Coordinates of C-alpha atoms in Angstrom, one line a residue:
Chain A
M138 CA 0.5 0.3 0.2
F139 CA 1.4 3.3 -0.8
K140 CA 1.8 5.2 2.3
W141 CA 1.1 9.5 1.6
E142 CA 1.6 12.4 4.0
K143 CA -1.0 15.3 3.4
L144 CA 1.0 18.4 3.2
G145 CA -2.4 20.4 3.3
N146 CA -4.6 22.7 1.3
V147 CA -2.4 24.1 -0.9
F148 CA -4.9 26.8 -3.0
D149 CA -8.8 28.0 -1.7
P150 CA -9.8 29.9 -5.2
K151 CA -12.4 31.5 -3.0
N152 CA -9.6 34.3 -1.7
Q153 CA -8.7 35.5 -5.0
Y154 CA -11.2 38.5 -4.8
D155 CA -10.5 40.6 -8.2
R156 CA -10.5 37.8 -10.6
S157 CA -14.8 37.1 -11.2
W158 CA -14.1 34.7 -14.0
M159 CA -12.6 32.6 -10.6
H160 CA -14.5 32.9 -7.8
E161 CA -14.4 29.4 -6.6
F162 CA -13.6 26.1 -7.0
A163 CA -10.5 24.5 -8.1
Q164 CA -10.8 21.1 -10.3
S165 CA -8.5 18.7 -12.0
P166 CA -4.8 19.7 -10.6
S167 CA -1.9 19.3 -13.3
A168 CA 1.3 20.2 -13.1
V169 CA 4.5 21.6 -15.2
V170 CA 7.7 21.4 -13.7
F171 CA 9.8 24.3 -14.3
E172 CA 13.1 25.7 -12.7
N173 CA 12.1 27.5 -9.7
Y174 CA 8.5 26.5 -9.4
V175 CA 5.9 24.3 -10.3
R176 CA 3.0 25.1 -12.2
V177 CA -0.3 23.5 -11.3
Y178 CA -3.1 24.5 -13.8
F179 CA -6.6 23.8 -12.8
C180 CA -10.2 24.6 -13.6
A181 CA -11.8 27.9 -12.1
R182 CA -15.2 28.9 -12.4
P183 CA -17.3 32.3 -12.0
K184 CA -20.8 32.7 -9.9
P185 CA -23.2 30.4 -11.9
N186 CA -26.1 32.1 -14.3
P187 CA -29.5 32.5 -12.1
D188 CA -30.2 28.9 -13.4
G189 CA -27.8 27.5 -11.6
M190 CA -25.1 27.0 -14.6
Y191 CA -21.4 27.3 -14.3
L192 CA -18.6 28.0 -17.0
S193 CA -14.9 26.8 -16.3
Y194 CA -11.9 28.0 -17.3
L195 CA -8.5 26.7 -17.5
A196 CA -6.5 28.7 -14.6
Y197 CA -2.8 28.3 -12.7
I198 CA -0.8 28.9 -9.8
D199 CA 2.8 28.6 -9.3
L200 CA 4.3 26.8 -6.7
D201 CA 7.7 27.8 -5.0
R202 CA 9.5 24.7 -6.0
K203 CA 11.7 25.1 -2.6
N204 CA 8.3 25.3 -0.6
L205 CA 5.3 24.1 -2.7
L206 CA 3.0 25.2 0.0
N207 CA 4.4 28.7 -1.0
V208 CA 2.3 30.4 -3.8
V209 CA 4.1 32.7 -5.4
N210 CA 2.0 34.0 -8.6
V211 CA -1.8 33.3 -9.8
C212 CA -2.8 33.9 -13.2
K213 CA -4.6 37.1 -14.3
E214 CA -6.7 35.6 -17.2
P215 CA -8.0 32.9 -18.3
A216 CA -5.1 30.6 -20.2
L217 CA -7.7 29.6 -22.7
K218 CA -10.5 30.9 -23.9
L219 CA -14.2 29.3 -24.3
G220 CA -15.4 28.1 -27.7
A221 CA -17.4 29.9 -30.3
H222 CA -21.3 29.7 -30.7
G223 CA -22.3 26.1 -30.9
T224 CA -19.1 24.5 -30.7
F225 CA -18.1 21.3 -28.5
D226 CA -16.6 23.8 -26.0
E227 CA -18.7 26.7 -25.8
F228 CA -19.2 26.6 -21.7
G229 CA -16.2 24.9 -20.1
T230 CA -13.0 23.8 -20.2
N231 CA -13.0 21.3 -17.4
P232 CA -11.8 19.2 -16.6
I233 CA -7.9 19.1 -17.8
S234 CA -4.4 17.9 -18.1
V235 CA -1.6 20.2 -18.7
I236 CA 1.9 18.3 -20.4
R237 CA 5.5 19.8 -21.6
D238 CA 6.3 18.4 -25.3
G239 CA 9.5 20.2 -26.0
D240 CA 9.0 23.8 -26.4
E241 CA 5.6 23.4 -26.3
V242 CA 2.7 22.9 -23.7
R243 CA 0.2 21.0 -24.1
V244 CA -3.8 20.7 -23.4
Y245 CA -6.1 18.3 -23.1
Y246 CA -9.5 18.8 -21.8
A247 CA -13.1 18.1 -21.7
G248 CA -15.2 20.5 -23.8
I249 CA -18.6 21.1 -22.0
T250 CA -21.7 22.5 -24.1
R251 CA -25.2 22.7 -23.3
C252 CA -28.2 20.8 -24.1
E253 CA -31.8 20.4 -23.8
S254 CA -32.6 16.4 -22.5
V255 CA -29.9 17.0 -20.4
P256 CA -27.9 19.2 -18.6
F257 CA -24.3 19.1 -20.8
N258 CA -22.1 16.9 -23.6
A259 CA -18.5 16.5 -23.5
A260 CA -15.7 16.0 -25.7
I261 CA -11.7 16.2 -25.9
G262 CA -10.4 19.2 -27.6
M263 CA -6.3 20.1 -27.5
A264 CA -4.9 23.6 -27.3
I265 CA -1.2 24.2 -27.3
S266 CA 0.7 26.9 -26.1
R267 CA 4.2 28.3 -27.1
D268 CA 5.2 30.7 -24.1
D269 CA 5.7 28.4 -21.9
G270 CA 2.6 27.6 -21.0
D271 CA 1.1 31.1 -20.0
S272 CA -1.7 30.8 -23.0
F273 CA -3.2 28.4 -24.8
V274 CA -4.7 28.5 -28.6
R275 CA -7.1 25.3 -29.3
M276 CA -5.7 23.4 -32.2
G277 CA -9.3 23.7 -34.0
D278 CA -12.9 24.5 -33.6
G279 CA -13.9 20.9 -32.8
P280 CA -12.5 17.7 -30.2
V281 CA -9.8 15.6 -31.4
L282 CA -11.5 13.0 -29.5
S283 CA -15.0 12.7 -30.4
Y284 CA -17.7 10.3 -30.4
S285 CA -17.9 6.8 -32.1
P286 CA -20.6 3.9 -31.8
D287 CA -19.9 2.6 -28.5
E288 CA -18.9 5.7 -27.0
P289 CA -21.6 8.1 -27.7
F290 CA -21.6 11.0 -25.6
L291 CA -19.7 13.0 -22.6
L292 CA -15.7 11.8 -23.5
G293 CA -13.9 13.7 -20.6
S294 CA -11.9 13.7 -17.7
P295 CA -8.8 13.1 -19.5
R296 CA -5.2 12.8 -18.5
A297 CA -2.5 12.8 -20.9
R298 CA 1.0 11.2 -20.7
K299 CA 4.0 10.3 -23.6
F300 CA 5.4 7.3 -22.9
G301 CA 8.8 7.3 -25.5
K302 CA 7.5 8.4 -28.5
R303 CA 3.8 7.7 -28.0
W304 CA 1.2 9.7 -26.7
F305 CA -1.4 8.2 -24.7
L306 CA -4.8 9.5 -23.4
W307 CA -6.6 8.1 -20.4
Y308 CA -10.4 9.3 -20.2
V309 CA -13.8 8.2 -19.0
S310 CA -16.8 7.7 -21.7
G311 CA -20.2 7.9 -21.2
K312 CA -22.4 4.9 -20.7
T313 CA -25.5 5.6 -20.1
W314 CA -27.8 8.9 -18.8
L315 CA -30.1 7.5 -15.4
R316 CA -33.9 9.4 -15.4
T317 CA -33.8 10.5 -11.7
E318 CA -36.3 13.0 -10.2
G319 CA -34.3 16.0 -10.7
K320 CA -31.7 16.3 -13.0
P321 CA -30.5 12.7 -15.7
E322 CA -27.5 12.0 -13.7
P323 CA -24.7 9.9 -16.1
I324 CA -22.8 6.9 -15.6
Y325 CA -19.2 6.8 -17.2
K326 CA -16.1 4.5 -17.2
I327 CA -12.1 4.6 -17.6
R328 CA -10.2 3.9 -21.2
M329 CA -7.7 4.2 -23.2
A330 CA -6.8 5.8 -26.5
S331 CA -3.3 6.2 -28.4
S332 CA -1.6 8.4 -30.8
D333 CA 1.3 9.0 -32.7
D334 CA 1.4 12.7 -32.7
G335 CA -1.2 13.3 -29.9
I336 CA -3.8 14.6 -32.4
N337 CA -5.4 11.3 -34.3
W338 CA -5.8 9.1 -31.9
V339 CA -6.3 5.1 -31.9
K340 CA -8.9 4.2 -28.9
Q341 CA -8.5 0.9 -27.5
G342 CA -12.6 0.7 -27.3
R343 CA -12.9 -0.8 -24.2
D344 CA -13.6 -0.2 -20.1
L345 CA -10.5 -1.0 -18.3
L346 CA -11.7 -1.4 -14.9
E347 CA -13.9 -4.0 -13.3
D348 CA -16.5 -1.7 -11.2
R349 CA -16.8 -2.3 -7.1
L350 CA -19.6 -0.4 -6.9
G351 CA -21.6 -2.1 -9.3
E352 CA -22.6 -0.9 -12.9
H353 CA -23.7 2.4 -11.8
E354 CA -20.3 3.3 -10.9
C355 CA -18.6 6.4 -12.3
Q356 CA -15.0 6.5 -12.8
A357 CA -12.9 9.2 -13.2
C358 CA -9.4 11.4 -13.6
P359 CA -7.1 7.9 -14.5
D360 CA -4.1 9.4 -13.9
V361 CA -1.0 7.1 -15.0
I362 CA 2.8 6.7 -13.9
Y363 CA 4.9 4.6 -15.5
R364 CA 7.7 3.0 -12.4
N365 CA 9.5 -0.2 -11.9
G366 CA 8.1 -2.0 -14.7
N367 CA 4.3 -1.8 -13.8
Y368 CA 2.0 1.5 -15.0
H369 CA 0.3 2.8 -11.9
M370 CA -3.0 4.3 -12.2
F371 CA -4.9 6.4 -9.5
F372 CA -8.1 7.5 -10.6
C373 CA -11.5 8.3 -8.2
Y374 CA -14.8 6.3 -7.9
R375 CA -18.0 7.7 -6.7
Y376 CA -21.3 6.1 -6.7
S377 CA -24.2 7.4 -9.7
H378 CA -26.6 8.8 -7.3
N379 CA -25.8 10.9 -3.5
Y380 CA -22.0 11.6 -4.3
K381 CA -22.3 15.1 -3.5
N382 CA -21.5 14.2 0.5
Q383 CA -19.2 12.3 2.6
E384 CA -21.1 8.6 2.0
G385 CA -21.6 8.5 -1.5
G386 CA -18.5 11.0 -2.5
Y387 CA -15.4 10.3 -4.7
R388 CA -12.7 8.5 -3.3
I389 CA -9.0 7.7 -4.7
G390 CA -8.6 4.3 -6.4
Y391 CA -5.9 2.4 -7.6
A392 CA -4.8 0.0 -10.4
F393 CA -1.8 -1.5 -12.0
S394 CA -0.9 -3.2 -15.3
N395 CA 2.7 -4.3 -17.1
D396 CA 1.1 -3.9 -20.5
M397 CA -1.8 -1.2 -20.3
V398 CA -4.1 -3.6 -21.2
N399 CA -4.9 -5.9 -18.4
W400 CA -5.7 -3.2 -15.1
Q401 CA -5.5 -5.2 -11.7
R402 CA -7.6 -2.9 -9.4
C403 CA -6.7 -2.6 -6.0
D404 CA -8.1 0.4 -4.6
K405 CA -6.5 -0.3 -0.7
K406 CA -3.7 -0.2 -1.8
A407 CA -4.4 3.6 -3.0
G408 CA -3.7 4.8 0.6
L409 CA -5.4 8.8 0.1
E410 CA -8.1 8.6 2.5
V411 CA -10.5 11.1 3.3
S412 CA -9.3 13.5 6.3
E413 CA -11.0 13.3 10.3
T414 CA -12.4 16.9 9.2
G415 CA -11.8 19.8 6.7
W416 CA -11.6 20.7 3.3
D417 CA -10.9 16.7 2.4
A418 CA -13.0 15.2 4.9
Q419 CA -16.1 14.8 2.6
M420 CA -14.2 13.5 -0.8
V421 CA -11.1 13.5 -2.5
N422 CA -10.8 13.0 -5.9
Y423 CA -9.1 13.9 -9.4
P424 CA -6.0 12.9 -8.4
H425 CA -2.4 13.7 -10.3
V426 CA 1.1 12.5 -9.7
F427 CA 4.3 13.9 -10.1
M428 CA 7.9 13.3 -9.4
L429 CA 9.9 16.4 -8.1
D430 CA 13.4 16.3 -7.0
D431 CA 13.6 12.6 -5.8
E432 CA 10.5 13.2 -4.3
T433 CA 6.4 11.7 -5.7
Y434 CA 4.1 14.0 -5.4
M435 CA 0.2 13.7 -5.6
L436 CA -2.4 16.8 -6.4
Y437 CA -6.3 16.4 -5.0
Q438 CA -9.4 18.1 -5.3
G439 CA -11.0 17.9 -1.7
N440 CA -15.0 18.4 -0.7
E441 CA -17.9 19.3 -2.9
M442 CA -15.7 18.5 -6.1
G443 CA -13.3 20.9 -5.8
R444 CA -15.4 24.1 -4.2
T445 CA -13.0 23.7 -1.4
G446 CA -9.3 24.0 -3.6
I447 CA -6.2 21.8 -4.3
G448 CA -4.2 19.7 -1.9
L449 CA -0.9 18.2 -2.1
A450 CA 0.4 15.1 -0.4
K451 CA 3.6 13.6 -0.5
M452 CA 4.6 10.0 -1.0
L453 CA 6.7 8.2 1.8
S454 CA 6.5 4.9 0.7
P455 CA 7.2 2.3 -1.3
R456 CA 10.2 4.2 -2.6
D457 CA 10.7 1.5 -5.7
W458 CA 7.0 1.3 -6.0
S459 CA 6.9 -2.1 -5.5
L460 CA 3.5 -3.6 -5.6
N461 CA 3.5 -6.3 -2.1
Chain B
M152 CA -27.9 17.1 -69.0
K153 CA -31.8 17.9 -68.6
W154 CA -33.9 16.2 -66.6
K155 CA -37.9 15.6 -67.3
K156 CA -40.4 16.7 -64.4
L157 CA -42.7 13.5 -63.6
G158 CA -44.2 15.9 -61.3
K159 CA -45.4 15.1 -57.5
I160 CA -45.5 11.5 -57.1
F161 CA -45.9 11.6 -53.4
D162 CA -48.0 13.4 -50.8
P163 CA -48.1 12.6 -47.1
A164 CA -51.4 14.0 -46.4
G165 CA -52.9 10.6 -48.2
H166 CA -51.1 8.5 -45.8
Q167 CA -51.2 7.5 -42.1
F168 CA -47.5 7.0 -40.9
P169 CA -46.8 5.9 -37.3
M170 CA -45.1 8.9 -35.3
D171 CA -46.5 11.2 -38.1
S172 CA -48.5 13.8 -36.6
A173 CA -47.5 16.9 -38.2
G174 CA -46.9 15.3 -42.0
F175 CA -43.7 16.2 -44.2
A176 CA -41.9 13.8 -46.4
Q177 CA -38.7 15.2 -47.2
S178 CA -35.0 14.4 -48.5
P179 CA -36.8 11.1 -50.5
Q180 CA -33.9 8.6 -51.1
A181 CA -34.2 4.9 -52.8
L182 CA -33.3 1.6 -51.9
V183 CA -33.9 -0.4 -55.4
L184 CA -35.2 -3.5 -54.7
D185 CA -35.6 -6.8 -57.0
D186 CA -39.4 -6.3 -57.2
R187 CA -39.7 -2.7 -56.2
V188 CA -37.9 0.7 -55.4
R189 CA -38.7 1.3 -51.7
V190 CA -38.5 5.6 -50.9
Y191 CA -37.5 6.3 -47.7
F192 CA -37.8 10.0 -46.2
S193 CA -38.3 11.8 -43.0
T194 CA -41.7 12.5 -41.4
R195 CA -42.0 14.7 -38.3
E196 CA -43.9 14.7 -34.9
R197 CA -44.9 17.3 -32.9
D198 CA -43.3 16.1 -29.1
R199 CA -44.7 17.9 -25.6
T200 CA -42.6 21.0 -25.9
G201 CA -44.0 21.7 -29.7
K202 CA -41.0 21.0 -31.3
Y203 CA -40.1 18.5 -34.0
L204 CA -39.2 15.3 -34.4
S205 CA -38.4 13.3 -37.4
H206 CA -38.9 9.5 -38.1
V207 CA -38.0 7.9 -40.8
A208 CA -40.5 6.1 -42.6
F209 CA -40.8 4.9 -46.7
V210 CA -43.1 3.9 -49.0
D211 CA -42.8 1.4 -51.7
F212 CA -43.2 1.9 -55.4
D213 CA -43.2 -0.2 -58.3
R214 CA -39.8 -0.6 -60.5
C215 CA -41.4 2.2 -63.5
M216 CA -42.6 4.6 -60.8
K217 CA -45.5 4.7 -61.6
Y218 CA -48.1 3.1 -58.5
I219 CA -47.6 2.6 -55.0
L220 CA -47.6 -0.4 -53.7
G221 CA -47.1 0.0 -49.8
T222 CA -46.1 2.3 -47.2
S223 CA -44.3 1.3 -44.0
R224 CA -46.4 0.4 -40.7
Q225 CA -44.0 0.5 -38.3
Q226 CA -41.0 2.9 -37.1
V227 CA -38.5 1.8 -39.5
I228 CA -35.4 3.3 -37.0
E229 CA -35.9 4.0 -33.2
L230 CA -35.0 7.5 -32.4
G231 CA -31.8 7.3 -30.3
G232 CA -31.9 7.4 -25.8
L233 CA -31.5 9.7 -23.6
G234 CA -28.6 12.5 -24.3
C235 CA -27.5 10.3 -27.3
F236 CA -26.4 12.0 -30.6
D237 CA -30.6 11.1 -32.3
E238 CA -32.3 11.7 -29.6
H239 CA -34.5 14.3 -31.6
G240 CA -34.7 13.0 -35.1
I241 CA -33.5 11.2 -37.7
F242 CA -33.2 13.6 -41.0
P243 CA -32.5 12.3 -44.1
V244 CA -31.2 8.5 -44.1
N245 CA -29.3 7.4 -47.2
M246 CA -29.5 3.9 -47.6
L247 CA -26.8 1.5 -49.8
R248 CA -27.0 -2.0 -50.6
D249 CA -24.0 -3.6 -49.4
G250 CA -24.3 -7.8 -50.3
N251 CA -27.4 -8.9 -48.3
R252 CA -27.0 -6.3 -46.3
V253 CA -29.0 -2.8 -46.3
L254 CA -26.6 -0.3 -44.4
A255 CA -28.6 3.3 -43.7
Y256 CA -26.6 6.5 -42.9
T257 CA -28.6 8.3 -40.8
T258 CA -28.3 12.3 -40.0
G259 CA -29.1 12.1 -35.9
W260 CA -30.2 15.6 -34.5
N261 CA -29.9 16.5 -30.5
R262 CA -31.0 19.5 -29.3
K263 CA -29.3 22.1 -27.5
V264 CA -28.9 25.5 -25.8
S265 CA -27.0 28.0 -27.3
V266 CA -27.6 27.2 -30.9
S267 CA -31.1 24.8 -31.8
A268 CA -29.3 21.5 -32.4
D269 CA -26.0 19.3 -33.8
A270 CA -26.0 16.3 -35.6
A271 CA -23.6 13.5 -36.6
I272 CA -24.3 10.3 -38.5
G273 CA -25.0 7.3 -37.4
L274 CA -24.9 3.8 -38.9
A275 CA -27.8 1.0 -39.0
I276 CA -28.1 -2.4 -40.7
S277 CA -30.8 -4.1 -41.9
H278 CA -30.8 -8.1 -42.9
D279 CA -34.6 -8.2 -44.3
Q280 CA -34.8 -5.7 -47.3
G281 CA -35.2 -2.7 -45.6
L282 CA -38.0 -3.0 -43.4
T283 CA -36.3 -3.6 -40.3
F284 CA -32.9 -2.3 -39.0
K285 CA -30.4 -2.7 -36.4
K286 CA -28.5 0.2 -35.2
Y287 CA -24.5 -0.6 -35.0
G288 CA -23.7 0.8 -31.6
S289 CA -25.8 3.7 -29.8
G290 CA -23.0 6.3 -31.2
P291 CA -22.5 8.0 -34.5
V292 CA -20.1 6.8 -37.1
M293 CA -18.6 10.3 -37.9
A294 CA -18.9 12.7 -35.3
A295 CA -17.4 16.3 -35.3
A296 CA -13.7 16.6 -36.1
L297 CA -11.1 18.9 -35.1
N298 CA -11.9 21.2 -38.0
E299 CA -15.3 20.2 -38.6
P300 CA -16.6 21.2 -35.2
F301 CA -20.7 20.7 -35.4
L302 CA -23.4 19.4 -37.7
I303 CA -22.3 16.4 -38.8
G304 CA -24.5 15.3 -41.7
D305 CA -26.1 14.6 -45.0
A306 CA -24.0 10.7 -45.9
F307 CA -24.7 9.8 -49.4
V308 CA -22.7 6.8 -49.7
A309 CA -21.6 4.7 -53.0
K310 CA -19.2 1.7 -53.2
Y311 CA -16.6 2.3 -56.2
D312 CA -13.8 -1.0 -56.3
D313 CA -13.1 -2.0 -52.8
D314 CA -14.0 1.6 -51.0
Y315 CA -17.2 2.9 -49.9
H316 CA -17.1 6.7 -50.6
M317 CA -19.1 9.3 -48.2
W318 CA -20.2 12.8 -49.4
Y319 CA -21.9 14.7 -46.7
I320 CA -21.9 18.2 -44.7
F321 CA -19.9 19.5 -41.9
G322 CA -21.4 23.3 -40.3
T323 CA -18.2 25.9 -40.2
R324 CA -19.9 28.3 -38.2
W325 CA -23.2 29.4 -36.6
T326 CA -24.2 33.3 -38.0
Q327 CA -26.8 36.0 -37.0
H328 CA -27.9 38.3 -39.4
S329 CA -29.7 40.8 -37.0
E330 CA -29.9 41.2 -33.7
A331 CA -33.4 40.5 -33.9
E332 CA -33.1 36.9 -36.0
Q333 CA -31.8 33.5 -34.5
L334 CA -28.2 32.1 -35.4
E335 CA -28.4 29.9 -38.6
R336 CA -25.7 27.7 -39.7
V337 CA -23.6 27.7 -42.7
Y338 CA -22.4 24.1 -43.5
K339 CA -20.2 22.8 -46.6
I340 CA -20.0 19.4 -48.3
A341 CA -17.1 16.9 -47.7
H342 CA -15.9 13.3 -48.3
A343 CA -14.8 10.6 -46.8
V344 CA -13.3 7.3 -47.7
S345 CA -13.5 3.7 -45.5
S346 CA -13.4 0.1 -46.2
D347 CA -15.6 -1.4 -43.9
G348 CA -18.1 1.4 -44.0
I349 CA -17.6 2.1 -40.2
N350 CA -13.8 3.7 -39.5
W351 CA -13.8 6.8 -42.3
R352 CA -11.0 8.7 -43.1
R353 CA -12.3 11.7 -44.1
D354 CA -10.7 15.0 -46.4
G355 CA -11.6 17.2 -43.6
R356 CA -11.9 20.5 -46.2
P357 CA -15.0 21.3 -48.3
I358 CA -15.0 19.9 -51.7
I359 CA -17.1 22.1 -53.7
P360 CA -16.6 26.1 -54.6
D361 CA -18.9 28.8 -52.8
K362 CA -20.9 30.3 -55.7
L363 CA -23.0 32.7 -53.5
N364 CA -20.4 33.9 -51.1
I365 CA -18.8 32.4 -48.1
N366 CA -22.0 31.7 -46.0
E367 CA -23.0 29.9 -48.8
C368 CA -25.0 26.1 -47.5
Q369 CA -24.6 23.6 -49.0
A370 CA -26.8 20.2 -48.7
L371 CA -27.1 16.4 -49.7
P372 CA -25.0 15.7 -52.0
T373 CA -25.5 12.5 -54.5
V374 CA -23.3 11.0 -56.4
I375 CA -24.1 8.5 -59.8
K376 CA -21.6 7.4 -62.3
L377 CA -22.1 7.6 -65.8
D378 CA -19.9 6.7 -68.7
T379 CA -16.5 7.5 -66.9
L380 CA -17.9 10.5 -65.5
Y381 CA -19.2 11.1 -61.8
H382 CA -21.6 13.7 -61.3
M383 CA -22.9 15.4 -58.1
Y384 CA -26.1 16.8 -57.8
F385 CA -26.6 19.0 -54.3
C386 CA -29.1 21.8 -52.9
Y387 CA -27.4 25.9 -51.8
R388 CA -29.1 28.5 -50.5
E389 CA -28.3 32.0 -48.3
A390 CA -27.8 31.6 -44.6
H391 CA -31.0 33.9 -44.1
G392 CA -33.6 34.7 -45.6
F393 CA -34.4 31.1 -46.8
R394 CA -37.6 30.4 -45.5
N395 CA -39.6 32.6 -47.0
Q396 CA -38.0 34.5 -50.2
S397 CA -37.5 32.4 -53.1
D398 CA -34.3 34.2 -54.2
K399 CA -32.8 33.0 -51.1
A400 CA -34.0 29.7 -51.2
Y401 CA -32.8 26.0 -51.9
R402 CA -31.6 25.6 -55.7
I403 CA -29.9 22.2 -57.2
G404 CA -26.4 22.7 -57.7
Y405 CA -24.3 20.4 -60.3
A406 CA -20.4 19.4 -60.7
Y407 CA -18.3 17.0 -62.1
S408 CA -15.2 14.9 -61.3
T409 CA -13.3 12.2 -63.3
D410 CA -11.6 10.8 -60.0
L411 CA -14.1 11.2 -57.0
I412 CA -11.4 13.6 -55.3
N413 CA -11.5 17.0 -57.7
W414 CA -14.9 18.6 -58.7
V415 CA -16.1 21.3 -61.0
R416 CA -18.8 22.8 -60.0
D417 CA -20.9 23.7 -63.0
D418 CA -24.2 24.5 -62.0
E419 CA -25.6 25.4 -65.2
Q420 CA -25.1 22.2 -65.8
A421 CA -27.8 21.2 -63.6
G422 CA -30.5 21.2 -66.1
I423 CA -33.7 21.2 -63.5
D424 CA -34.8 24.5 -62.3
V425 CA -37.9 25.7 -60.0
S426 CA -41.4 25.8 -62.4
T427 CA -42.6 29.3 -62.6
D428 CA -45.7 27.8 -60.5
G429 CA -46.6 24.5 -58.2
W430 CA -45.0 22.5 -55.7
D431 CA -41.8 22.9 -56.8
S432 CA -42.3 26.8 -57.9
Q433 CA -40.1 28.8 -54.3
M434 CA -37.8 26.1 -54.2
Q435 CA -35.8 22.7 -54.9
C436 CA -33.9 21.1 -52.2
Y437 CA -32.9 17.5 -50.9
P438 CA -31.9 16.0 -54.6
H439 CA -31.5 11.6 -54.6
V440 CA -30.4 9.9 -58.0
F441 CA -30.5 6.7 -58.5
E442 CA -30.9 4.2 -62.1
C443 CA -34.1 1.8 -62.2
E444 CA -35.0 -0.1 -65.3
G445 CA -32.3 1.8 -67.4
N446 CA -33.7 5.4 -66.2
V447 CA -31.5 7.9 -64.0
Y448 CA -33.8 9.5 -61.6
M449 CA -34.0 12.5 -59.5
L450 CA -36.0 12.0 -56.7
Y451 CA -36.2 15.6 -54.7
N452 CA -38.3 18.1 -52.6
G453 CA -39.9 21.2 -53.5
N454 CA -41.5 24.2 -51.9
D455 CA -41.6 24.5 -48.1
F456 CA -38.6 22.0 -47.4
G457 CA -41.0 19.1 -48.1
R458 CA -43.7 19.6 -46.3
N459 CA -46.3 18.3 -49.3
G460 CA -44.0 15.8 -50.0
F461 CA -41.6 15.1 -53.2
G462 CA -41.3 14.7 -56.9
L463 CA -39.6 12.8 -59.2
A464 CA -37.9 13.6 -62.7
V465 CA -36.1 11.6 -65.1
L466 CA -32.9 12.3 -67.1
D467 CA -33.9 13.0 -70.7
R468 CA -30.4 11.9 -72.8

């Protein structure tokens, strides 16, 4: 089992009074390491409209590389504009995954659109930064990963990695919308695609993980790193209903694979649980694991799907990533 | 080439179809069977909100296109489930005989909030001569892509040598003529190739040059090979004012190609135009060209986008 030391809540967007577009929420943290700081990208929201509907923007903070709890910079403007009228990302770019590739920095994001019969739909877009990650321009007006016969809607929660020369994208695909007394609720599962250029993707076409909470389990944010001969996936999962409270809310799960095809799920090993009290006592979700100066860290979001901001944990053991 | 008009051959008012409460017989497309020509089209139902849902229906003609033999008695292709791309209608549908199967390429519609709707192309397969269909998955085979951001539809599929060729349209922008008017869509004709009819490689660009202006809307391509030349008929219109101003409404355009890739647009050679009066005097749209018993026919809609049925013309060679 992995052992983590929680270092605390590194950023709560509610303190950013001078940025109306960053009123609350810091969701799906994703790190890029720079010489003197670690840039943590996330999704921030302005106040909702009168119908309670939110927009969501790409944002970032810079953490002092010598003391990651010290926020040295908060971006002034959204790092990526929303899409044009009628496009897949008109109402939000959330969640996100940011990755450096040579001189470029790329963001893969779930573009959010609003629908009549269901509240929203999503497809995965990509935008590129050529100014070291300060601002991003979308590759096209449409998505890089879109719907297909067995992935009918809700392609989201992307996490991109590059192993060797090949690009890998873990993401979720919607299975069904459940009719409820309120708004319909979606079910989605973790899948994978790969690519030579990060633009043209080949879908593997299958759900990767067995369900632990039954067929209506929702799985999200599959964050994968390669260590000691295995691919290690941290993700989050929840029930389809009553997930906004402590009992049904997101938890962080874990699976591993040596071939990226067969995954063995073993949530007990994940090792990052909700706290007794405080900002991450109801839920822990949207994990992102990164290496820095010989240490392994996990960024994650806390209660109310990240309304309370982003936390950081440091891995204590096993240092060799053995699975025993 | 010149077309000889044979008149309006089908009016939905005289028939009752399942899920048909509002009339319409839009975008007629033929499946030529051994003993009949089955003409599919989309009819419309009003749902509880007063908005339209399009449904696939068909009418059978004899192989000389003179007599109606019967009509569909049940829903031909079901609409999609909650949140699916074809939840709010299927219009149009294109049929391809492929061995013992019939492949139906559907344009599925789903309603949006900031714009009226989006669309994608689905596939359904029949093993009983086009009577009933089973969908190939609940999602589309052709959805929005990097440079084709929305409104993927109007597929026409033909098989040449071992490849499936699809001509279709994709949306390029939503445009607003004035503050008082709703957003209107602009779309262009494109092309894709497939070895299995399911996985498509797209050219990713419009293939027919604009004639009117950058906001010209091009729709419903249909392609036929006669001798050594490929002929494409389609319809085109202005982006605004097209519903009630005849000079901005759909007309039938034409292009030809020797290689299925490069097309020369030459609307003067379409050989068919609106009538001086009558059912197709205001607009002509949704052409579909097919061969039967040595004749080349064009099915098409007239005024009001096919509210009152469809007509037929025969190529006068």
